mmCIF file of C-alpha atoms in Angstrom:
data_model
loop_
_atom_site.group_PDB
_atom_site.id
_atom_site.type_symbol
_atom_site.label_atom_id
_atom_site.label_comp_id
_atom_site.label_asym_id
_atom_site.label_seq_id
_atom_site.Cartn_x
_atom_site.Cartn_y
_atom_site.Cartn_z
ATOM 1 C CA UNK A 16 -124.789 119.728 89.784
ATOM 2 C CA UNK A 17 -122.658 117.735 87.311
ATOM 3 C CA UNK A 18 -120.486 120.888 86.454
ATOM 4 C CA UNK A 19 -119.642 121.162 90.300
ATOM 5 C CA UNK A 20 -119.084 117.319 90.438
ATOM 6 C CA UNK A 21 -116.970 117.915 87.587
ATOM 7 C CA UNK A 22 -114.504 120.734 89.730
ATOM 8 C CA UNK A 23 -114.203 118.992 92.600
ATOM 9 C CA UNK A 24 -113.210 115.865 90.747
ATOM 10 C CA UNK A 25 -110.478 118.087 89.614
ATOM 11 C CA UNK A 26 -109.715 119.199 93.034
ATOM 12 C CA UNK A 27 -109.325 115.645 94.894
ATOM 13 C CA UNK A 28 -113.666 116.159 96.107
ATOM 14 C CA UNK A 29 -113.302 119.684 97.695
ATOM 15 C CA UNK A 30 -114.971 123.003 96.415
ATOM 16 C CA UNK A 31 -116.252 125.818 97.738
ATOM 17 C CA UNK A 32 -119.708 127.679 98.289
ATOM 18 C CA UNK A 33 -118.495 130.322 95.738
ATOM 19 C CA UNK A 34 -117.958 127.466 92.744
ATOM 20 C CA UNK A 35 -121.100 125.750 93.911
ATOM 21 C CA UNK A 36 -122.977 129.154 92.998
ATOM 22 C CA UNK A 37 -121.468 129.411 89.866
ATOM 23 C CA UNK A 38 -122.487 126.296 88.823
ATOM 24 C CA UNK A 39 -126.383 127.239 90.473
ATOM 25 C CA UNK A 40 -126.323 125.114 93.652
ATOM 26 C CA UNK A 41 -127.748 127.116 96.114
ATOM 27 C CA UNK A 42 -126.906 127.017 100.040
ATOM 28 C CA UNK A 43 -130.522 124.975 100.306
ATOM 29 C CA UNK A 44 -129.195 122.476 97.928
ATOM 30 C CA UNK A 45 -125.707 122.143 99.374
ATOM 31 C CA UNK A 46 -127.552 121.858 103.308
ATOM 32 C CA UNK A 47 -129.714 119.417 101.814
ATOM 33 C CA UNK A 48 -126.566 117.524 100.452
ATOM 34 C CA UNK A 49 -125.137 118.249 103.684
ATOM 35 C CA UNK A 50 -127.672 116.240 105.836
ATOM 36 C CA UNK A 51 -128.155 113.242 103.482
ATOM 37 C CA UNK A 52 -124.246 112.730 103.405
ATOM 38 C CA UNK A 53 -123.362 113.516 99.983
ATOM 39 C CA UNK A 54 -121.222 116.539 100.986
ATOM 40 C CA UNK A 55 -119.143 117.126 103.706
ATOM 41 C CA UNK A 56 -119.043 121.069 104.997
ATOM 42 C CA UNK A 57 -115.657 120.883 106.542
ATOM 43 C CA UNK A 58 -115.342 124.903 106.951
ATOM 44 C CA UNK A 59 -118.076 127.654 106.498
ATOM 45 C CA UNK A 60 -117.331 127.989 102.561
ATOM 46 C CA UNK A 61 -115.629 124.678 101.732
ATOM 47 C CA UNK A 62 -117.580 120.986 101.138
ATOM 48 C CA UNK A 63 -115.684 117.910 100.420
ATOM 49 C CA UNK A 64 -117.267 114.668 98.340
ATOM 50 C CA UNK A 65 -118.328 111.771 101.294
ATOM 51 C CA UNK A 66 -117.196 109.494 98.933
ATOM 52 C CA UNK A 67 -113.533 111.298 98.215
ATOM 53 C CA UNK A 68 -110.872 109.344 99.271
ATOM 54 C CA UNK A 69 -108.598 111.309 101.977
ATOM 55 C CA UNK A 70 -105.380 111.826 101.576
ATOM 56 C CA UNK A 71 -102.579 114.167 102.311
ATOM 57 C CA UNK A 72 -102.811 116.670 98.642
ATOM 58 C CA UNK A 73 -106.803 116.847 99.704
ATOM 59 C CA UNK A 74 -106.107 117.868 103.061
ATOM 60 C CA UNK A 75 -103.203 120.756 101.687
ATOM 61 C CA UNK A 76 -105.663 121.860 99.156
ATOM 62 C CA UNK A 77 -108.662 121.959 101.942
ATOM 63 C CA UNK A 78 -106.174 124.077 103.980
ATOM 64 C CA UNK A 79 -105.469 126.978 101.187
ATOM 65 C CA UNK A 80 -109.391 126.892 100.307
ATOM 66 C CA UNK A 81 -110.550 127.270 103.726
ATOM 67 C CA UNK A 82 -108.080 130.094 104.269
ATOM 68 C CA UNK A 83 -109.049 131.885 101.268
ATOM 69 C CA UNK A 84 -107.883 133.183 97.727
ATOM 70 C CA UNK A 85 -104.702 134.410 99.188
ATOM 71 C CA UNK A 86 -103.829 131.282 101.161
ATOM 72 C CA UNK A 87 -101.026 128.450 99.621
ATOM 73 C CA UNK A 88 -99.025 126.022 100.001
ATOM 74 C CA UNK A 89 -95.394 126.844 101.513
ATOM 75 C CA UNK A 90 -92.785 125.968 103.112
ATOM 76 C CA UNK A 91 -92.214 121.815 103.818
ATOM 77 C CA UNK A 92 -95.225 121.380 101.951
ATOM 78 C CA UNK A 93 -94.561 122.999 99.121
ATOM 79 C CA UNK A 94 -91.429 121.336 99.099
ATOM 80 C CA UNK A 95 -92.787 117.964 98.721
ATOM 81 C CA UNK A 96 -95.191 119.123 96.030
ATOM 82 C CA UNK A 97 -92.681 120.371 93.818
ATOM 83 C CA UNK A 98 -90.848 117.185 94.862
ATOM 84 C CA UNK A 99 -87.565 118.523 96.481
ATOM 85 C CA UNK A 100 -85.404 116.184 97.684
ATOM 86 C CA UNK A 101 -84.190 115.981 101.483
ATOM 87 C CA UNK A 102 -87.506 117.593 103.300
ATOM 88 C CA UNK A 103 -89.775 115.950 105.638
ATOM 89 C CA UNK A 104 -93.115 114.427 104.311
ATOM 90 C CA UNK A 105 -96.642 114.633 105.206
ATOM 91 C CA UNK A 106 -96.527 117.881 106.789
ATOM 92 C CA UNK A 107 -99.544 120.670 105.782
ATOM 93 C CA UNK A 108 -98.154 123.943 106.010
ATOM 94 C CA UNK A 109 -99.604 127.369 104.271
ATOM 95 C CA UNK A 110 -98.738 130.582 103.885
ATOM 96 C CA UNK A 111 -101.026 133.929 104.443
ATOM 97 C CA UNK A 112 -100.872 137.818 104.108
ATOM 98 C CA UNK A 113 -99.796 138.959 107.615
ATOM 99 C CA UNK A 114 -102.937 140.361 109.129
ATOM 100 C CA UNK A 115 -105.245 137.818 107.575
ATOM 101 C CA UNK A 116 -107.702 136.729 109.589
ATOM 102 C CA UNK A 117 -108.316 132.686 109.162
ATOM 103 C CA UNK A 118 -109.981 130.034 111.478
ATOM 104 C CA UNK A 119 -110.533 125.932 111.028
ATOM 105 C CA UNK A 120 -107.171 125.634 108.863
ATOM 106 C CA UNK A 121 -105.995 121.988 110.361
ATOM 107 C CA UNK A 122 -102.670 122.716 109.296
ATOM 108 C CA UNK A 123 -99.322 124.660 109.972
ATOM 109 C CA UNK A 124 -100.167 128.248 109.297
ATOM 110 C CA UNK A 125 -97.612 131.222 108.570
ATOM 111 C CA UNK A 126 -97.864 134.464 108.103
ATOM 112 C CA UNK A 127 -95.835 136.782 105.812
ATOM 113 C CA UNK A 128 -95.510 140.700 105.028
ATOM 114 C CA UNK A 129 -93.525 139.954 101.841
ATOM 115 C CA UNK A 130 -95.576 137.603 99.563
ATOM 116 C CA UNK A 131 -96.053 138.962 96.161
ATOM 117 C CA UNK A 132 -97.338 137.868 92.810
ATOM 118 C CA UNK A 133 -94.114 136.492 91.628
ATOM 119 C CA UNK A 134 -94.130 134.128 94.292
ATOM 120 C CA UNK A 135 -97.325 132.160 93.284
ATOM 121 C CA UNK A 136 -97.514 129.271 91.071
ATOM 122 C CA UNK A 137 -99.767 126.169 91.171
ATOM 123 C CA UNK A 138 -98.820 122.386 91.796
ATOM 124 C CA UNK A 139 -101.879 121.295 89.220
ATOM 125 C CA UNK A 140 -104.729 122.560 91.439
ATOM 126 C CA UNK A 141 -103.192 123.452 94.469
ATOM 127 C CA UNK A 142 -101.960 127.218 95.031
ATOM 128 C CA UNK A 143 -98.655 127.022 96.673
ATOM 129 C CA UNK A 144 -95.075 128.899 96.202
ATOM 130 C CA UNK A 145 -92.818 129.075 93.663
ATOM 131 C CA UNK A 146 -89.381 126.778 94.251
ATOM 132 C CA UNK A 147 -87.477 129.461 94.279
ATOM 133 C CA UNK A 148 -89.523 131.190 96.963
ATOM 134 C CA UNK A 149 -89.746 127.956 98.964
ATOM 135 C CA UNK A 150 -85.763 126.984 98.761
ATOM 136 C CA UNK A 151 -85.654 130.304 100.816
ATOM 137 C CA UNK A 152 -88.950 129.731 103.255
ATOM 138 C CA UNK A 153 -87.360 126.397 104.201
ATOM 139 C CA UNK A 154 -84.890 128.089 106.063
ATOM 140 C CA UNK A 155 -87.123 129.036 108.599
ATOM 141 C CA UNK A 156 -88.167 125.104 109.511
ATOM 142 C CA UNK A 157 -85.287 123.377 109.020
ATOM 143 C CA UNK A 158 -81.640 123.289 108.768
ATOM 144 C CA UNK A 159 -79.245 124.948 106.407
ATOM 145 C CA UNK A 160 -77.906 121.893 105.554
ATOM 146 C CA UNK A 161 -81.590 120.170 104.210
ATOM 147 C CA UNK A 162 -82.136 123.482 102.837
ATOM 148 C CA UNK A 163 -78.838 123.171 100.516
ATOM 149 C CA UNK A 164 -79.936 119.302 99.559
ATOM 150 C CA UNK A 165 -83.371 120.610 98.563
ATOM 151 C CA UNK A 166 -81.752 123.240 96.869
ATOM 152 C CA UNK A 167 -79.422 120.197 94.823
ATOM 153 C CA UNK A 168 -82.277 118.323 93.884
ATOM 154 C CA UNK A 169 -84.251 121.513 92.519
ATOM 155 C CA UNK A 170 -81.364 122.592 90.490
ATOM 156 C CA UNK A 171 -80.632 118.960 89.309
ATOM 157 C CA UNK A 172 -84.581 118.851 88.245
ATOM 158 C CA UNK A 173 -84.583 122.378 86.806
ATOM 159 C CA UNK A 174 -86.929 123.698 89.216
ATOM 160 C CA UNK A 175 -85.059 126.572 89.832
ATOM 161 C CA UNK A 176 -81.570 128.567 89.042
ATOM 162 C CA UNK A 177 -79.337 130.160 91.380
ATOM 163 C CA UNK A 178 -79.027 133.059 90.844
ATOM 164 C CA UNK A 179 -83.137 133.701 90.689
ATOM 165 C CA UNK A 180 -83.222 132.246 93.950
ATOM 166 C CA UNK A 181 -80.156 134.647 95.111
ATOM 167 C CA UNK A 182 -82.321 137.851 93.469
ATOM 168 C CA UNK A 183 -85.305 136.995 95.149
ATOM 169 C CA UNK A 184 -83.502 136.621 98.806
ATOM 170 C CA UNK A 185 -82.001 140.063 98.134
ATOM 171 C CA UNK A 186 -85.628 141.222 97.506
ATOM 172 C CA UNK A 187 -87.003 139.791 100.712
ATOM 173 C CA UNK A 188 -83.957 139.884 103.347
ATOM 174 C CA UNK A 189 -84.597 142.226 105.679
ATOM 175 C CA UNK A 190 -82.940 142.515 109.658
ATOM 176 C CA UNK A 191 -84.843 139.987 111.933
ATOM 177 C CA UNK A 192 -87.228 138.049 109.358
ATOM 178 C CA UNK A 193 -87.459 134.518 110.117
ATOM 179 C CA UNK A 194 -85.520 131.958 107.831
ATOM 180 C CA UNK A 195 -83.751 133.951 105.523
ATOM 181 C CA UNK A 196 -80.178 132.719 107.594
ATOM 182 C CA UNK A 197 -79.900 129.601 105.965
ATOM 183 C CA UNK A 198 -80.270 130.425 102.262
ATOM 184 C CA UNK A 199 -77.723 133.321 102.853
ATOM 185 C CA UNK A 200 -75.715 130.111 104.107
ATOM 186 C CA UNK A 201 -76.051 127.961 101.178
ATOM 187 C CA UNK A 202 -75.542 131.250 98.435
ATOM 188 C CA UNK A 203 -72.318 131.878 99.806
ATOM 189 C CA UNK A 204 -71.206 128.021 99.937
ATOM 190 C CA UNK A 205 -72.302 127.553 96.098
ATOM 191 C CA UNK A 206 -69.920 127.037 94.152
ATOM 192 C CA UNK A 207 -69.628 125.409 91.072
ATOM 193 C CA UNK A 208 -72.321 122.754 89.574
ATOM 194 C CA UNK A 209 -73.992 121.056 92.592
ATOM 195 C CA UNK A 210 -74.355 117.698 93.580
ATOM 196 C CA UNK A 211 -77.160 115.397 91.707
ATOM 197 C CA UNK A 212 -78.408 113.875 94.835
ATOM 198 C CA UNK A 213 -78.513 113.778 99.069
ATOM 199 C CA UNK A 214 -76.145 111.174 98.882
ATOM 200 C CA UNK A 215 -73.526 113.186 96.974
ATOM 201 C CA UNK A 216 -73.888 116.411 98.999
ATOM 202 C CA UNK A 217 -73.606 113.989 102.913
ATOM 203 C CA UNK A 218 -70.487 112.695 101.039
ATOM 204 C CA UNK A 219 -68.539 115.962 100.230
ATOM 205 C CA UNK A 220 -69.501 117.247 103.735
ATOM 206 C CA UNK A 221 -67.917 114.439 105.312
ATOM 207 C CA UNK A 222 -65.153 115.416 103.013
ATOM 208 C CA UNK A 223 -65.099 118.662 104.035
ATOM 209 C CA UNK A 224 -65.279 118.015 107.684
ATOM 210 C CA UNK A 225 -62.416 115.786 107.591
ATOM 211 C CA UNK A 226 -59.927 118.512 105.748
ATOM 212 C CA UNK A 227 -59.740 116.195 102.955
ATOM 213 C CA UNK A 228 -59.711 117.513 99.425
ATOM 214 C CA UNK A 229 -63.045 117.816 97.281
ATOM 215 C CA UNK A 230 -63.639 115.883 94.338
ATOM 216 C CA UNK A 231 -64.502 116.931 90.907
ATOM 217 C CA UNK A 232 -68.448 116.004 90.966
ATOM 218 C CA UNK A 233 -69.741 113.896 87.420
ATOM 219 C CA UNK A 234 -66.243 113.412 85.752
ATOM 220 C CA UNK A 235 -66.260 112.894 82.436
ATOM 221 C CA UNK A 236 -63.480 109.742 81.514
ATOM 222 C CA UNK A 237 -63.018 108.460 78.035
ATOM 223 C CA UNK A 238 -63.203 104.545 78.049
ATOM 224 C CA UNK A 239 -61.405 102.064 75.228
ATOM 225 C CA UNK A 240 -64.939 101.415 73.858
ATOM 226 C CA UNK A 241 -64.566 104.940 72.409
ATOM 227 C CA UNK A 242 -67.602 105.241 75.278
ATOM 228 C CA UNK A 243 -67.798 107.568 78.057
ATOM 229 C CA UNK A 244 -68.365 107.329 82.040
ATOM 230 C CA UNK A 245 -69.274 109.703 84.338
ATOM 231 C CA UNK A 246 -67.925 109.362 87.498
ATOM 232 C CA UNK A 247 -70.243 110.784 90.661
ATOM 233 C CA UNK A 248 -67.102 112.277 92.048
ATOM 234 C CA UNK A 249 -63.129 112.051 91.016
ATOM 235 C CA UNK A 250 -59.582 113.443 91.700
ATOM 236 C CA UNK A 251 -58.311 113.474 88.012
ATOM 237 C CA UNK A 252 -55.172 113.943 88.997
ATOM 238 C CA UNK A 253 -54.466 110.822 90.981
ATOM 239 C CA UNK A 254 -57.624 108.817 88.561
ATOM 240 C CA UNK A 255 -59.145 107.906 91.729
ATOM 241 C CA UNK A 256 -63.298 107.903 91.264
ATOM 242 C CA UNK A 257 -65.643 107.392 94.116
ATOM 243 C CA UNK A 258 -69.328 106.290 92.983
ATOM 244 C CA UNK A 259 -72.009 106.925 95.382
ATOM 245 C CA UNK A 260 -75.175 103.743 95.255
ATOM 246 C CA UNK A 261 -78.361 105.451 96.618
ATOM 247 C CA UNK A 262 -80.918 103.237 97.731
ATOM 248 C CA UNK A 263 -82.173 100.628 94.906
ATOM 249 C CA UNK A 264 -79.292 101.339 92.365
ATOM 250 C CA UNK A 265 -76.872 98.588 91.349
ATOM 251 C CA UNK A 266 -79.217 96.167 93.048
ATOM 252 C CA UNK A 267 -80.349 93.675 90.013
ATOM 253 C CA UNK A 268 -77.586 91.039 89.235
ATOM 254 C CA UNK A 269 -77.549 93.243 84.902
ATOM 255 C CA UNK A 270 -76.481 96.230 86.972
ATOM 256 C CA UNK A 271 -73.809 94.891 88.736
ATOM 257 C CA UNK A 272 -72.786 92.969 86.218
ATOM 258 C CA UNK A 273 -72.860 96.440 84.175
ATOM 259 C CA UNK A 274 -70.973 98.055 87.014
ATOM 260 C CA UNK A 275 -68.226 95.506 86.800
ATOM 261 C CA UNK A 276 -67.619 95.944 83.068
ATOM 262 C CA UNK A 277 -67.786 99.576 83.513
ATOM 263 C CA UNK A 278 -65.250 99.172 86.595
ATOM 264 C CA UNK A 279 -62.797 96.623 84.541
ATOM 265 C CA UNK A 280 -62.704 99.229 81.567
ATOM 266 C CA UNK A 281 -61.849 102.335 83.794
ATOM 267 C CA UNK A 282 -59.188 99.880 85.119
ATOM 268 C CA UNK A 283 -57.962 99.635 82.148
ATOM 269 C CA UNK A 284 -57.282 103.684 81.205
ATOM 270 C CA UNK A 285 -55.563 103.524 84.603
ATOM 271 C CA UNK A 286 -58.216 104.441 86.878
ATOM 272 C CA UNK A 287 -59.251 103.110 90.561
ATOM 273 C CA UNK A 288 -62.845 103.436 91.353
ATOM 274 C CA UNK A 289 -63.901 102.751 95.534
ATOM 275 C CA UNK A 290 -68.154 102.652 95.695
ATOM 276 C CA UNK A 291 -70.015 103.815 99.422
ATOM 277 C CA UNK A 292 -73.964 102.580 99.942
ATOM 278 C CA UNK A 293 -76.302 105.547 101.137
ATOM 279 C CA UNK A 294 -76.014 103.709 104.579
ATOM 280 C CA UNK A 295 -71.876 103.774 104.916
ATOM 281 C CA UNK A 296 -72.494 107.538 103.963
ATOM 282 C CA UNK A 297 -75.440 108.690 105.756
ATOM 283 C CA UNK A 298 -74.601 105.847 109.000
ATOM 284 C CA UNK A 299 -70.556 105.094 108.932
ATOM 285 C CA UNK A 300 -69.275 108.324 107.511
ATOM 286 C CA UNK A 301 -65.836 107.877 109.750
ATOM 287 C CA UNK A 302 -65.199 104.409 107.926
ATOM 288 C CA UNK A 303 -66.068 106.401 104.714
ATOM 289 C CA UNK A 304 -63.581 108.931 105.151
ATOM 290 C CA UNK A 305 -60.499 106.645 106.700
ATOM 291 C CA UNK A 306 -61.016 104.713 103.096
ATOM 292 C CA UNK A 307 -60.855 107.915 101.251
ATOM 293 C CA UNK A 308 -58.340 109.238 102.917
ATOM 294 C CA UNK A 309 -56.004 105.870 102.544
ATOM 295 C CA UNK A 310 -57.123 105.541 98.840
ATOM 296 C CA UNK A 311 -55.598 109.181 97.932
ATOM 297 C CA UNK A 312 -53.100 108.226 99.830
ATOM 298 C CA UNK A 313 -51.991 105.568 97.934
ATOM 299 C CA UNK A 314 -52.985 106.437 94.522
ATOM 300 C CA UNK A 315 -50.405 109.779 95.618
ATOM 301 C CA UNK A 316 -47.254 107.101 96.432
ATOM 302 C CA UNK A 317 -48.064 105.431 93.161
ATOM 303 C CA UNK A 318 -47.983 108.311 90.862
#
């Protein structure tokens, strides 16, 4: 009995019938458990711990167990496990063999013709797909334009690379299946080294939109100091920067009193630096682009 305390401790309090056998707990001993309230049977082969605390990784993993060795993670689930940016939280959503027969999953269940080893990995217990797989499942619940943020943040985090996420949408594009659109989207838009953050790829869209010119992204510029700064985007040309504060940066009274020194000294080398919040980007993007717009083009009159 310890061993199989011992695995589902590992497994936020689930396990199933087959690792209670292995560790010799028979189906008496887990009924008896059963009635007394030590275990939980929450499908016909999977028990969770009473005393495990719920939460939302326990009920993903519950989901895969209960619909069997072939059943993981995907989609916007497996997006938040592997901690892509830009993708909507708390959702439990798994991935089956099309044709596989499953009942009592409480979550968001798909089915697919095309899964294959290479798209199976683990997220420390939990069985779910690989990033690169998931970048192009995400497609098929949400727009192209989260799908290309998620996509950012996973290349930013070296989760995945572009082109093994291009070779594996070759592989499983096909006429009429479901969500591969979008990531054909985002591979031919990718150009270049992407953006670091959401906040950085809203911004160049509002660019975009607005027929303005795009910035270099993380611009190198060699301060007096003999230091350098890297500017979230720039137009060397005119040495105009644009920094980008996400939510929580610059915030303490040291960081803006860093930003300030850091602002005086690109000043200084002949540079003018404008800085948007996440909420003028994401909330005020017309006032955000009129103030681009007038700062290239002044910085054009004065050079």
């Amino acid at each position: 009995m310890d061993h199989l305390l011992a695995i589902a401790a590992t497994q936020f309090g689930l396990f199933t019938r087959r690792q209670a056998h292995r560790c010799r707990v028979t189906d008496r001993i887990l009924q008896y458990r059963v009635r007394h309230g030590v275990f939980e049977q929450i499908a016909r082969h999977v028990y969770r711990l009473c005393g495990s605390e719920p939460s939302w990784h326990q009920r993903v993993l519950a989901a895969c167990l209960v619909g069997g060795e072939r059943c993981l993670a995907s989609h916007r689930a497996a997006a938040e496990l592997h901690g892509f940016d830009a993708v909507q939280r708390g959702i439990v959503e798994v991935t089956v063999p099309r044709g596989t027969r499953v009942q009592g999953i409480d979550a968001v269940v798909h089915e697919s013709l095309d899964l294959a080893a290479v798209d199976y990995t683990h997220v420390g217990t939990i069985p779910v797909t690989t990033p690169a797989r998931t970048l192009i499942d995400l497609g098929a619940v949400t727009r192209w334009e989260r799908v290309e943020e998620a996509f950012d943040g996973a290349e930013r985090d070296d989760l995945a690379e572009q082109f093994a996420v291009a070779k594996r949408h070759a592989q499983v594009r096909r006429q009429g299946r479901r969500g591969v659109g979008p990531m054909g989207v985002v591979l031919r838009n990718r150009l270049g080294a992407p953006p670091h953050s959401v906040i950085e790829r809203r911004f160049l869209r509002l660019l975009e939109n607005a027929g303005l010119p795009l910035p270099e992204l993380q611009y190198e510029v060699g301060l007096p100091n003999g230091r350098k700064a890297y500017l979230d985007t720039a137009y060397p040309a005119s040495r105009l920067g644009c920094e980008l504060d996400g939510h929580g940066a610059h915030a303490t009274r040291k960081q803006r009193s860093a930003d300030n020194v850091r602002a005086s000294l690109l000043a200084d080398v002949g540079w003018d630096l404008r800085r948007f919040t996440y909420e003028q980007v994401m909330h005020d993007g017309g006032a955000v682009v009129r103030a681009v717009r007038a700062a290239i083009h002044i910085r054009s009159c004065d050079s």
